Amino acid sequence: MSIHIVALGNEGDSFHQDNRPSGLIRTYLGRSPLVSGDESSLLLNATSTVARPVFTEYQASAFGNVKLVVHDCPVWDIFDSDWYTSRNLIGGADIIVIKYNVNDKFSFHEVRDNYIPVIKRALNSVPVIIAAVGTRQNEELPCTCPLCTSDRGSCVNTTEGIQLAKELGATYLELHSLDDFYIGKYFGGVLEYFMIQALNQKTSEKMKKRKMSNSFHGIRPPQLEQPEKMPVLKAEASHYNSDLNNLLFCCQCVDVVFYNPDLKEVVEAHKIVLCAVSHVFMLLFNVKSPADIQDSSIIRTTQDLFAINRDTAFSGAGQDSPGNPPLRVIVKDALFCSCLSDILRFIYSGAFQWEELEEDVRKKLKDSGDVSSVIEKVKCILKTPGKINCLRNCKTYQARKPLWFYNTSLKFFLNKPMLADVVFEIQGTTVPAHRAILVARCEVMAAMFNGNYMEAKSVLIPVYGVSKETFLSFLEYLYTDSCCPAGIFQAMCLLICAEMYQVSRLQHICELFIITQLQSMPSRELASMNLDIVDLLKKAKFHHSDCLSTWLLHFIATNYLIFSQKPEFQDLSVEERSFVEKHRWPSNLYLKQLAEYRKYIHSRKCRCLVM
């Protein structure tokens, strides 16, 4: 087997022709450890050269027994003089190497204007390497004047070489010198990679021809069909932002009411959501102290904008509410208070849609100075302690993620007593939580806390049938819209909890996690693992996880030879066993044909052509 390489172009420096070293191809053939052949055998004698005067021909052996034939043509005039020979050699090339010197623009222009058009016409999915040889000397910056051309520099810059490579879909290399590193490891590594690819392609084509030409008398080896495609599970889109945004309009679990300076109610809200995005509200609601924040601007903003009214004689909303009445907050700034409903809608949406906020504020405040003042106050509310307020340009933040993802998030309050208004009792321990988040994110809990149930008026709520770790993972999803189970077993427990509380997206996440984990296991691990796959299937069916149960049936059928040997395989129902037998892989017919073929091979004592 042989590999044909065609090298085009002149890599020599026109200013240093006398002292230049051997060419790129000759140097590689002489130095590469994968290429064998003494100095006299690399360059053929004159008799061979006369037969094809267009090219200088080199021959060597690569990878031990592969014949390597290289045809090198450094001069276009000679190449163009014998078009028939040139075209045939390019058409039969396995690899094409285009080379030029970075200090000789003439050699580059000769490659670009002459060789490249010829190669484009004759190229047929053959790998091309473009080698820019030499270190740039006296390189000038290209003139940017539109009256000047970009070729005033004496060197060929990298951009020109890369553009040339893009036109051909070629690999671009810069070889600053023809030493062992650049020739042996850099250029040689790329060239030898393409040589291996060419050998693999030729071997494959040779095998195909052999299969077509050889006639096999007797029993043919059975063809193993591909297993059936596994069902595709589509993840449910997140509705995290819309859930929290809807909480503002549903008026459930309200624990703070804002009033204007005239003590008229303006809007109701939830402490947990406000504190999740703002240290100003953390300070206002005593979640953090001034010593914790240590930022005078946040402390000053809190004092200038808000005041808590603790007057028991105060007549306002929330007095008839069960339990603790909502906290009453007076907004001192009249302009800010007039836009407070829009500001809260902006915060509940994630605090990143600045252009919409500015537009809403502009509709209520005609004066541009008042609009700027309100927007600046909103920025101060969202300021991070100890940092300069970087929310200067609203438009630059329009496309960014909501503040839930990069500022003080709801995860800060997960399993923390701060602002908690409900406590779950699980396995003898307690887990504090916040009704507002639970109601916004889970419809079952929304009905539980707002209906005629015991939980609506109770602070301590027992939870049965779920471990503390699983329930904390469930709460983590409600608070953060993400979860990461420790393994398949925990993911199945979390799926059961999600089904109990009817959180469909969390069910899909757990299903995808289990499927991903099983798909990533090699056959040896599947055979030795202690996980009962049939029990997993039955749990998925019992808890209405139809996607997972269907996928598991296909998974058992696809890995039939592994799971059929396990004791739990007998626990499959008649319907499930029928499905697995019907879709098993490899099929029973293939195994019978394979047994007959092996019997035939042993009886004839012949050699298997496949193996």
XYZ file of C-alpha atoms in Angstrom, residues 12 195 209 253 280 309 342 346 409 429 456 534:
12
model
C 12.661 29.335 0.072
C -1.427 9.816 6.255
C -13.788 -4.419 -3.047
C -49.419 34.767 51.564
C -32.110 47.257 51.289
C -45.318 51.721 60.965
C -44.301 48.986 38.360
C -39.970 44.634 37.655
C -30.863 34.297 45.471
C -36.520 16.880 62.526
C -53.884 26.561 56.096
C -37.365 -4.230 37.196
